[in-house]
Coordinates of C-alpha atoms in Angstrom, one line a residue:
M222 CA 89.7 126.6 124.8
T223 CA 87.3 129.8 123.8
R224 CA 88.5 131.8 126.7
L225 CA 92.0 131.3 125.9
D226 CA 91.6 132.5 122.3
H227 CA 93.1 135.9 122.8
A228 CA 96.1 134.0 124.8
F229 CA 96.9 131.9 121.5
S230 CA 96.4 134.9 119.4
E231 CA 99.8 136.0 120.9
Q232 CA 103.1 134.6 119.7
V233 CA 102.8 131.6 121.4
T234 CA 106.4 130.8 120.9
D235 CA 107.4 133.1 123.4
P236 CA 108.2 131.4 126.5
V237 CA 106.4 134.2 128.9
A238 CA 103.1 133.3 126.9
W239 CA 103.2 129.9 127.7
D240 CA 104.2 130.7 131.7
R241 CA 101.3 132.8 131.3
L242 CA 99.2 130.1 130.2
L243 CA 100.3 127.8 132.7
H244 CA 99.4 130.1 135.3
A245 CA 95.9 130.8 133.9
M246 CA 95.1 127.0 134.0
I247 CA 96.6 126.9 137.7
G248 CA 94.3 129.8 138.9
R249 CA 91.0 128.3 137.3
M250 CA 91.7 125.3 139.6
T251 CA 92.7 127.7 142.8
G252 CA 89.4 130.8 142.2
G253 CA 92.6 133.2 141.1
I254 CA 94.7 132.6 144.4
S255 CA 98.4 132.4 143.9
P256 CA 99.9 129.1 145.5
T257 CA 103.5 131.2 145.6
A258 CA 101.8 133.7 147.5
L259 CA 100.8 131.3 150.1
Q260 CA 103.8 129.3 150.1
L261 CA 105.9 132.6 151.0
A262 CA 103.6 133.4 153.8
F263 CA 103.7 129.9 155.0
F264 CA 107.3 129.4 154.9
D265 CA 107.6 133.2 156.3
W266 CA 106.1 131.7 159.3
A267 CA 106.9 128.3 159.8
G268 CA 110.5 129.5 159.5
H269 CA 110.2 132.0 162.1
L270 CA 108.5 129.8 164.2
A271 CA 111.0 127.0 163.8
L272 CA 113.9 129.8 165.2
N273 CA 111.6 130.5 168.4
P274 CA 111.6 127.4 170.3
G275 CA 110.3 129.4 173.4
R276 CA 107.4 130.1 171.6
Q277 CA 107.2 126.3 170.5
G278 CA 107.1 125.4 174.1
A279 CA 104.5 128.0 175.3
L280 CA 102.5 126.5 172.3
Q281 CA 103.0 123.2 173.8
E282 CA 102.0 124.2 177.3
K283 CA 98.8 125.8 175.8
A284 CA 97.9 122.5 174.1
L285 CA 98.4 120.7 177.0
R286 CA 96.4 123.2 179.4
K287 CA 93.5 123.2 177.0
A288 CA 93.4 119.5 176.8
L289 CA 93.1 119.2 180.4
R290 CA 90.3 121.8 180.6
L291 CA 88.4 119.6 177.9
A292 CA 88.9 116.6 179.7
A293 CA 87.5 118.5 182.8
Y294 CA 84.2 119.6 181.3
S295 CA 83.7 116.1 179.7
G296 CA 83.9 114.8 182.9
H297 CA 81.3 117.3 184.3
C298 CA 78.8 116.5 181.1
L299 CA 79.2 112.7 181.3
A300 CA 78.3 113.5 185.3
D301 CA 75.2 115.5 184.1
D302 CA 76.6 118.2 186.1
E303 CA 75.7 121.5 185.5
Q304 CA 78.9 123.2 183.9
T305 CA 79.5 126.1 181.7
R306 CA 81.5 125.9 178.5
C307 CA 85.3 125.9 179.0
I308 CA 85.1 128.2 176.0
E309 CA 82.8 130.5 174.3
P310 CA 82.4 131.4 170.2
L311 CA 83.3 134.2 168.9
P312 CA 80.7 137.1 168.8
D313 CA 79.8 136.6 165.4
D314 CA 80.0 132.9 165.3
Q315 CA 76.6 131.2 165.6
R316 CA 77.1 127.8 164.6
F317 CA 76.8 126.6 167.9
E318 CA 73.8 128.7 169.6
A319 CA 71.0 126.0 169.7
P320 CA 70.5 124.2 172.9
A321 CA 71.4 121.0 171.2
W322 CA 74.8 121.4 171.1
G323 CA 75.0 121.2 175.0
N324 CA 74.0 117.7 174.5
W325 CA 76.7 115.3 175.0
P326 CA 78.8 113.7 172.6
F327 CA 78.0 117.6 170.7
S328 CA 79.4 119.4 173.6
F329 CA 82.5 117.6 173.4
I330 CA 82.9 117.8 170.0
H331 CA 82.1 121.7 169.1
Q332 CA 84.0 122.5 172.5
A333 CA 87.1 120.7 171.1
F334 CA 86.7 122.3 167.7
L335 CA 86.5 126.1 169.4
L336 CA 89.7 125.4 171.6
Q337 CA 91.6 124.0 168.8
Q338 CA 90.5 127.1 166.6
Q339 CA 91.6 129.4 169.2
W340 CA 94.8 127.4 169.7
W341 CA 95.5 127.8 165.9
H342 CA 95.1 131.7 165.9
V343 CA 97.5 132.1 168.9
A344 CA 99.7 130.2 167.2
T345 CA 99.8 132.0 163.7
T346 CA 100.0 135.3 165.3
G347 CA 102.5 137.2 167.1
V348 CA 105.4 135.2 166.0
P349 CA 108.4 137.8 165.8
G350 CA 110.0 138.5 162.4
V351 CA 107.1 137.4 160.7
N352 CA 106.0 139.8 157.7
P353 CA 102.6 141.6 159.3
H354 CA 100.9 140.7 155.6
H355 CA 102.2 136.9 155.6
E356 CA 101.0 136.8 159.1
E357 CA 97.5 137.9 158.2
V358 CA 97.4 135.5 155.0
V359 CA 98.6 132.1 157.2
N360 CA 95.9 133.4 160.0
F361 CA 93.1 133.9 157.3
T362 CA 93.9 130.6 155.3
V363 CA 94.2 128.4 158.7
R364 CA 91.0 130.0 159.6
Q365 CA 89.4 129.0 156.2
M366 CA 90.6 125.1 156.6
L367 CA 89.2 125.1 160.1
D368 CA 86.0 126.2 158.9
M369 CA 85.9 123.9 156.2
V370 CA 85.9 120.8 158.8
S371 CA 83.8 122.6 161.5
P372 CA 81.4 119.8 163.1
S373 CA 78.4 121.9 162.2
N374 CA 79.0 121.3 158.3
F375 CA 78.3 117.5 158.7
L376 CA 75.6 115.2 159.4
P377 CA 76.6 112.8 162.2
T378 CA 78.3 115.7 163.9
N379 CA 75.5 118.3 163.8
P380 CA 72.5 117.8 166.0
E381 CA 70.3 120.5 164.5
V382 CA 70.6 118.8 161.2
L383 CA 70.1 114.9 162.8
E384 CA 67.1 116.1 164.8
R385 CA 65.6 117.5 161.6
T386 CA 66.2 114.4 160.0
V387 CA 64.8 112.1 162.6
N388 CA 61.7 114.1 162.4
E389 CA 61.2 114.3 158.6
R390 CA 62.7 110.9 158.2
G391 CA 65.2 112.0 155.8
A392 CA 62.9 114.0 153.5
N393 CA 65.3 117.1 154.7
L394 CA 68.0 115.1 152.9
L395 CA 66.0 114.4 149.6
R396 CA 65.1 118.4 149.4
G397 CA 68.9 119.1 149.7
G398 CA 70.0 116.8 147.2
S399 CA 67.3 118.4 145.1
N400 CA 68.8 121.7 145.8
W401 CA 72.1 120.5 145.3
L402 CA 71.3 118.9 141.8
E403 CA 69.4 122.4 140.6
D404 CA 72.1 124.7 142.1
V405 CA 75.0 122.4 139.8
Q406 CA 72.9 122.7 136.7
R407 CA 72.6 126.5 137.0
E408 CA 76.0 127.0 137.7
L409 CA 77.0 124.9 134.5
A410 CA 74.7 126.8 132.7
G411 CA 75.7 130.0 134.0
R412 CA 72.3 131.1 135.1
P413 CA 71.3 132.6 138.6
Q414 CA 70.4 130.9 141.6
A415 CA 66.5 129.7 142.2
S416 CA 66.0 132.6 144.5
D417 CA 67.0 135.3 142.0
D418 CA 63.9 134.3 139.5
D419 CA 61.8 136.5 141.8
Y420 CA 63.2 139.5 140.8
Q421 CA 64.1 140.8 137.3
V422 CA 65.3 143.8 136.6
G423 CA 62.9 146.5 134.8
R424 CA 59.9 144.3 136.1
D425 CA 60.9 144.2 140.0
L426 CA 64.4 146.3 140.3
A427 CA 65.4 149.2 138.4
V428 CA 61.8 150.2 137.7
T429 CA 62.0 154.3 138.5
P430 CA 60.9 156.0 135.1
G431 CA 63.7 157.3 133.0
K432 CA 65.2 157.4 129.6
V433 CA 68.9 156.4 128.1
V434 CA 69.9 159.9 127.0
H435 CA 73.7 159.0 125.9
R436 CA 75.8 155.8 125.0
N437 CA 79.1 155.0 124.4
A438 CA 81.4 152.2 124.1
L439 CA 81.8 151.8 128.4
M440 CA 78.3 153.0 129.6
E441 CA 74.9 154.2 129.3
L442 CA 73.9 157.4 130.9
I443 CA 70.2 157.3 132.2
Q444 CA 68.3 160.2 133.1
Y445 CA 65.2 160.2 135.1
E446 CA 61.9 161.7 135.1
P447 CA 60.8 164.5 137.2
T448 CA 58.3 163.8 139.8
T449 CA 58.0 167.0 141.4
D450 CA 56.8 170.3 139.8
T451 CA 60.2 172.2 140.6
V452 CA 63.2 170.9 140.9
H453 CA 66.9 172.0 142.2
P454 CA 68.6 173.6 139.4
E455 CA 72.0 171.4 139.9
P456 CA 71.4 167.8 138.8
V457 CA 72.9 165.1 140.4
L458 CA 75.2 162.5 138.6
I459 CA 75.7 159.2 140.3
V460 CA 79.0 157.0 138.9
P461 CA 78.7 153.3 140.7
A462 CA 81.5 150.7 141.0
W463 CA 82.2 149.3 137.6
I464 CA 82.3 145.9 140.1
M465 CA 78.2 146.4 140.3
K466 CA 75.1 146.7 138.3
Y467 CA 74.0 150.5 139.1
Y468 CA 70.3 149.4 140.4
I469 CA 71.6 148.6 144.2
L470 CA 70.8 152.7 144.3
D471 CA 67.3 152.0 142.5
L472 CA 66.0 149.0 143.8
Q473 CA 62.3 148.2 144.5
P474 CA 59.8 151.3 145.0
G475 CA 60.3 152.5 148.5
R476 CA 63.7 151.3 148.5
S477 CA 65.5 152.9 146.1
L478 CA 67.8 155.8 146.4
I479 CA 67.3 157.5 143.0
E480 CA 63.5 157.5 143.5
Y481 CA 64.1 159.0 146.8
L482 CA 66.3 161.8 145.5
V483 CA 64.1 162.3 142.2
G484 CA 61.0 162.7 144.7
Q485 CA 63.1 165.3 146.7
G486 CA 63.5 167.5 143.6
H487 CA 66.6 166.6 142.1
T488 CA 67.3 165.9 138.3
M489 CA 69.2 163.0 138.5
F490 CA 71.7 161.1 136.2
V491 CA 73.4 157.9 136.5
V492 CA 76.1 155.7 134.8
S493 CA 75.3 152.4 133.6
W494 CA 78.1 150.3 133.1
K495 CA 78.7 147.8 130.2
N496 CA 79.4 144.2 131.2
P497 CA 82.7 143.9 129.4
G498 CA 83.7 141.0 127.4
P499 CA 87.3 139.8 126.0
E500 CA 87.1 142.2 123.2
D501 CA 87.1 145.3 126.1
R502 CA 90.6 143.6 127.5
G503 CA 92.6 146.9 126.7
M504 CA 90.1 149.2 128.2
G505 CA 92.3 151.1 131.3
M506 CA 92.0 153.2 134.1
A507 CA 92.3 156.2 131.8
D508 CA 89.1 154.8 129.4
Y509 CA 87.0 154.2 132.6
R510 CA 87.6 158.1 133.7
R511 CA 87.0 159.5 130.1
L512 CA 84.0 157.5 128.9
G513 CA 82.7 156.9 132.5
V514 CA 83.0 160.3 134.3
N515 CA 84.2 163.1 131.8
D516 CA 81.7 162.1 129.0
P517 CA 79.2 161.8 130.9
L518 CA 79.4 164.8 132.9
D519 CA 80.0 166.5 129.7
A520 CA 76.4 165.3 128.6
V521 CA 74.7 166.4 131.9
N522 CA 76.4 169.9 130.9
H523 CA 74.7 169.8 127.8
I524 CA 71.4 168.9 129.0
V525 CA 71.4 170.9 131.6
P526 CA 73.2 173.8 130.6
D527 CA 75.1 176.5 132.7
Q528 CA 74.6 175.0 135.8
K529 CA 77.1 172.7 138.0
V530 CA 76.9 169.5 138.7
H531 CA 76.6 167.1 142.1
G532 CA 78.9 164.3 141.7
V533 CA 78.3 161.4 143.6
G534 CA 80.5 158.3 143.4
Y535 CA 79.7 154.7 145.2
C536 CA 82.6 152.5 146.0
L537 CA 85.0 152.1 143.2
G538 CA 83.1 154.6 141.0
G539 CA 83.9 157.1 144.4
T540 CA 87.2 156.4 143.7
L541 CA 87.2 156.9 139.8
L542 CA 85.1 160.0 140.3
T543 CA 87.6 161.6 143.0
L544 CA 90.7 161.0 140.6
A545 CA 88.9 162.9 138.0
A546 CA 87.7 166.0 140.1
A547 CA 91.4 165.7 141.3
A548 CA 92.2 166.1 137.9
M549 CA 89.5 169.0 136.9
A550 CA 90.2 171.0 140.1
R551 CA 94.4 170.8 139.0
D552 CA 93.6 172.0 135.5
G553 CA 91.1 175.1 136.6
D554 CA 88.0 172.8 135.4
D555 CA 84.9 173.3 137.8
P556 CA 82.2 171.4 136.4
L557 CA 81.4 170.2 140.2
A558 CA 79.1 171.7 142.5
T559 CA 80.0 169.1 145.3
L560 CA 81.5 165.6 145.5
S561 CA 79.4 163.0 147.5
L562 CA 81.5 159.9 148.4
L563 CA 79.6 156.7 149.3
A564 CA 81.6 154.0 151.2
T565 CA 84.7 155.2 149.3
Q566 CA 88.1 154.8 149.9
T567 CA 91.1 157.2 148.9
D568 CA 93.8 156.1 151.0
F569 CA 94.7 152.2 150.3
T570 CA 96.8 151.7 153.4
E571 CA 94.5 150.1 155.2
P572 CA 92.4 148.8 152.4
G573 CA 90.6 146.1 154.9
E574 CA 90.1 142.2 154.4
L575 CA 90.7 142.4 150.7
D576 CA 94.2 143.3 151.4
L577 CA 94.8 139.3 151.8
F578 CA 94.7 138.9 148.1
I579 CA 96.9 142.0 147.5
D580 CA 100.7 141.7 147.0
E581 CA 103.3 141.6 144.4
S582 CA 103.0 137.7 143.9
Q583 CA 99.1 137.6 143.8
V584 CA 98.7 140.5 141.6
S585 CA 101.1 139.1 139.0
F586 CA 99.2 135.8 138.8
L587 CA 95.6 137.0 138.9
E588 CA 97.3 139.3 135.9
D589 CA 98.0 136.2 133.9
V590 CA 94.5 134.5 134.9
M591 CA 93.1 138.1 133.5
W592 CA 95.6 138.0 130.4
A593 CA 94.5 134.4 129.3
R594 CA 90.6 135.5 129.4
G595 CA 90.7 139.1 128.8
Y596 CA 88.7 139.9 132.2
L597 CA 88.3 138.9 135.4
G598 CA 85.4 137.1 135.8
R599 CA 82.3 137.1 138.1
D600 CA 83.2 133.9 139.5
R601 CA 86.6 134.9 140.8
M602 CA 85.3 138.1 142.1
A603 CA 82.4 136.5 144.2
G604 CA 84.5 133.4 145.4
A605 CA 86.9 136.3 146.8
F606 CA 84.3 138.1 148.8
H607 CA 82.5 134.5 149.8
L608 CA 85.8 133.5 151.2
L609 CA 86.2 136.6 153.6
R610 CA 82.7 135.8 155.1
S611 CA 82.7 131.8 154.7
Q612 CA 80.7 130.8 157.9
D613 CA 77.7 133.0 156.3
L614 CA 77.9 132.8 152.7
V615 CA 79.4 129.4 152.2
W616 CA 79.1 126.7 154.9
S617 CA 75.7 128.1 156.8
R618 CA 74.3 128.4 153.5
M619 CA 75.4 124.9 152.5
I620 CA 73.8 123.4 155.5
R621 CA 70.8 125.4 155.5
H622 CA 70.3 124.3 151.5
Y623 CA 71.6 120.6 151.3
L624 CA 71.2 119.0 154.6
M625 CA 68.3 121.3 156.2
G626 CA 66.7 121.0 152.6
E627 CA 65.7 124.7 153.0
R628 CA 65.9 127.7 150.4
D629 CA 66.8 131.2 151.5
S630 CA 63.9 133.5 151.3
T631 CA 64.8 135.9 148.5
F632 CA 65.0 139.7 148.7
D633 CA 65.6 142.5 146.4
L634 CA 69.3 143.0 147.7
M635 CA 70.0 139.5 147.2
A636 CA 68.7 139.2 143.7
W637 CA 71.2 142.4 142.9
N638 CA 74.1 140.8 144.4
A639 CA 74.1 137.8 142.7
D640 CA 74.2 140.0 139.2
A641 CA 77.7 141.2 139.3
T642 CA 80.1 142.2 136.3
R643 CA 83.3 141.6 134.5
L644 CA 86.4 143.6 135.0
P645 CA 88.6 144.5 132.0
Y646 CA 92.4 142.9 132.2
R647 CA 94.0 146.3 131.8
M648 CA 91.9 148.4 134.0
H649 CA 91.8 145.8 136.5
S650 CA 95.4 145.6 136.9
E651 CA 96.0 149.2 136.7
Y652 CA 93.7 149.5 139.6
L653 CA 95.5 146.7 142.0
R654 CA 98.7 148.4 141.1
S655 CA 98.4 151.7 141.4
L656 CA 95.9 152.2 144.2
F657 CA 95.7 149.1 145.9
L658 CA 99.4 147.9 146.1
H659 CA 101.3 151.1 145.5
N660 CA 98.8 153.6 146.9
D661 CA 99.6 156.0 144.3
L662 CA 97.0 158.9 144.8
V663 CA 97.7 159.8 148.6
E664 CA 101.6 159.0 147.7
G665 CA 101.4 161.6 144.6
R666 CA 102.3 159.3 142.2
Y667 CA 99.0 158.9 140.4
D668 CA 99.3 160.8 137.1
I669 CA 96.6 162.1 134.6
G670 CA 97.6 163.8 131.5
G671 CA 101.2 163.3 132.5
Q672 CA 101.0 165.0 135.8
P673 CA 100.2 163.7 139.3
V674 CA 96.9 164.7 140.9
S675 CA 96.0 165.2 144.5
V676 CA 92.9 165.1 146.6
A677 CA 93.9 168.1 148.4
D678 CA 93.5 170.1 144.9
I679 CA 89.9 169.6 145.5
D680 CA 87.9 173.0 146.7
I681 CA 84.4 171.8 146.7
P682 CA 82.4 170.4 149.6
I683 CA 82.6 166.8 150.1
F684 CA 80.1 164.5 151.9
S685 CA 81.2 161.2 152.8
V686 CA 79.4 158.2 153.8
A687 CA 80.9 155.3 155.7
T688 CA 79.3 152.0 157.2
Q689 CA 80.0 150.4 160.5
K690 CA 80.2 146.7 159.5
D691 CA 82.2 147.2 155.9
H692 CA 84.5 144.5 155.3
I693 CA 85.0 146.0 151.7
A694 CA 85.9 149.8 152.8
P695 CA 86.6 149.9 156.5
W696 CA 85.0 153.1 157.8
H697 CA 88.7 153.8 159.5
S698 CA 90.0 153.9 156.2
V699 CA 86.9 155.7 154.3
Y700 CA 87.0 158.0 157.2
K701 CA 90.6 159.4 155.9
I702 CA 89.2 161.8 153.6
T703 CA 88.7 164.2 156.4
R704 CA 92.6 164.6 156.8
L705 CA 93.7 164.1 152.8
A706 CA 91.1 167.1 151.9
R707 CA 91.7 170.6 152.1
T708 CA 88.0 171.6 151.9
D709 CA 85.2 171.3 153.6
V710 CA 84.1 167.7 154.7
T711 CA 81.3 166.3 156.2
F712 CA 81.6 162.7 157.6
L713 CA 78.6 160.4 158.2
L714 CA 78.8 157.2 159.7
T715 CA 76.1 154.7 159.3
R716 CA 75.0 151.1 160.5
G717 CA 75.6 148.2 158.1
G718 CA 77.6 146.8 156.1
H719 CA 79.1 148.2 152.5
N720 CA 75.6 147.4 150.7
A721 CA 73.0 147.3 153.1
G722 CA 74.4 150.6 155.1
I723 CA 73.9 152.4 151.7
V724 CA 70.5 151.0 151.1
S725 CA 69.2 152.6 154.0
E726 CA 65.4 154.2 153.2
P727 CA 63.5 156.4 155.8
G728 CA 61.9 153.8 157.8
H729 CA 64.4 151.2 157.3
P730 CA 64.4 149.4 161.1
R731 CA 67.6 149.7 163.4
R732 CA 68.9 152.6 161.5
H733 CA 71.2 155.2 163.0
Y734 CA 74.3 157.4 162.1
Q735 CA 76.7 160.0 163.1
I736 CA 77.7 163.1 161.1
R737 CA 79.9 165.9 161.8
H738 CA 81.3 168.6 159.7
F739 CA 85.0 169.4 159.3
K740 CA 86.7 172.8 158.3
P741 CA 89.4 172.7 156.0
L742 CA 92.8 172.4 158.0
E743 CA 91.1 171.7 160.9
P744 CA 93.5 169.8 163.4
T745 CA 93.4 166.1 163.3
Y746 CA 90.6 164.4 164.7
P747 CA 91.1 160.7 165.3
A748 CA 88.1 158.3 163.9
E749 CA 88.0 156.9 167.4
R750 CA 87.2 160.1 168.8
F751 CA 84.6 160.7 166.1
E752 CA 82.8 157.4 167.1
R753 CA 83.2 158.2 171.0
E754 CA 82.3 161.9 170.6
T755 CA 79.6 162.3 167.9
P756 CA 76.2 162.2 169.0
Q757 CA 73.8 159.3 167.6
Q758 CA 71.2 160.1 165.5
E759 CA 68.3 157.3 164.6
G760 CA 66.9 156.7 161.5
S761 CA 68.4 156.6 157.9
W762 CA 71.1 159.0 156.7
W763 CA 69.1 159.8 153.4
P764 CA 67.5 162.6 154.6
A765 CA 70.7 164.1 156.0
W766 CA 72.5 163.8 153.1
Q767 CA 69.6 165.6 150.9
D768 CA 69.1 168.2 153.0
W769 CA 73.2 168.5 152.6
L770 CA 72.5 168.7 148.6
A771 CA 69.6 171.1 148.9
Q772 CA 71.3 173.5 151.3
R773 CA 74.3 173.6 148.3
S774 CA 71.8 174.3 145.7
G775 CA 69.9 177.2 144.1
Q776 CA 66.3 178.2 144.0
A777 CA 63.8 175.8 142.4
V778 CA 63.3 176.1 138.8
A779 CA 61.2 174.2 136.0
P780 CA 62.5 170.7 135.3
P781 CA 64.5 170.4 132.4
T782 CA 63.8 168.0 129.4
L783 CA 64.5 164.3 128.8
G784 CA 67.8 164.7 126.9
A785 CA 68.7 167.4 124.6
P786 CA 68.2 166.4 120.9
S787 CA 69.5 169.4 119.5
Q788 CA 73.1 168.7 121.5
G789 CA 73.1 164.8 120.2
Y790 CA 71.7 163.7 123.5
A791 CA 68.2 162.2 122.5
P792 CA 66.3 160.1 124.5
D793 CA 66.4 156.5 123.5
V794 CA 65.1 153.2 125.4
E795 CA 63.3 153.4 128.6
A796 CA 65.3 152.8 131.9
P797 CA 66.8 150.6 133.2
G798 CA 68.3 150.6 129.7
E799 CA 70.2 147.9 127.5
Y800 CA 73.8 147.7 129.5
V801 CA 72.6 146.2 132.7
L802 CA 70.8 143.7 131.0
M803 CA 74.0 142.1 129.4
P804 CA 74.9 139.0 130.9

């Protein structure tokens, strides 16, 4: 009941309020996914398939051919003939790689599953007349259902688990049961998973020396102590995404981007977001821009006066910083020297796999879920991200932990990933509707101060980083900044995913990147051409970006003091501050 206090505080006689409460209760059972959105998608697909008897016949014929192929394969397996598999898993599917899957009857079981999976993919795609978004939702949902019943998930049909169970005489299952019980207890208590205890913020992570020099209702501003005798005169301000704790950019020593830039002679500031609760339900995008960008930027200008600032935004923080930069450019205010965007989208036409959860029905339903609690909880966000990669983040993990009796070896990025934040009701609603659903920024409808803003108004150099395997901000979408901006844009594509590609310290193995500079109003340069023709360079992208910053900075000067007490910015608690520790 405590989570619904805000809802009951409103007029409970309002029938709309009761509707929203019903939706909120349903959302707690569905993980925030709208049942109506799924129904609409499946009705669209099934209705159009029903009106295409020719397509139905082709699917029946395909099913018969697959059954005959499977029967022939099974006959060869029973006769001990050397026989290649009748279907190969997809490149990223590693569930059936072990040699034991080639033994009867597991060869038959996994081949039957893969053939069925392929048939359903054909059945749910390419049906004439189906809304493309509905097609993606149906295909994704069916894939999730099939992943749930994969033979790799069950003891009797997984030869690797069976072999481990026989060899260990069931000890693996006892350990797995203990692991499951421990995880359930931690989940009910709201504590992180066991592996996350090995890394503590302020002890193992976020240990670059610094001080909190400013605080408001939404963020703490941390200034880091210099480690060089001289520094570049222009300070660097990092605005991370409000969906994450900032210390992804300050992991262990040697893996910290902030530590690296401090060591290269940059005066570093970072925004550390407060973890909002029900009392912050009314915080909107304007509040996040005012308190999370404009206010810390004003503080930096007082602490390091008479210098422009290198603005850096990560993911949603980059989108927020872009909105603020566009508004300042429109109004003739130019406190920024450059703008660096890390895994940041500005055009949401192709927002990646998260688009599966974004349509009018889903957003309206999610708004009611958030309305009841006052925020979107970390459990809802984690559930959505886990669904996008359920094979890796859900089922394979369950096999390792509960059937094999293993525990994943922990590392810093894993510990950070479990330390998510909440999102205020109003802000997340405005963000989803204005940017994800309606793409107002690119289409000229995003108002700040009563007037629309445009990326084209930004007239400072831009450095944009994208990652090849990003499923949150796909690199083709991030690349669109080269077309939207009318200033110098340097675009860099690096290996890795949304987070691991950004945390790419010098010396990190198997890292490479491609980089190209675009001039204002240069003819369109398609993303495919960039990937095909831009030379690949080995190593971390951090030095390339740091060189870009240094080239756009002045002559070295003595480091500034920590804070500016006379201006009202006295150094306070040690980094990482207090907000980052909020549960």
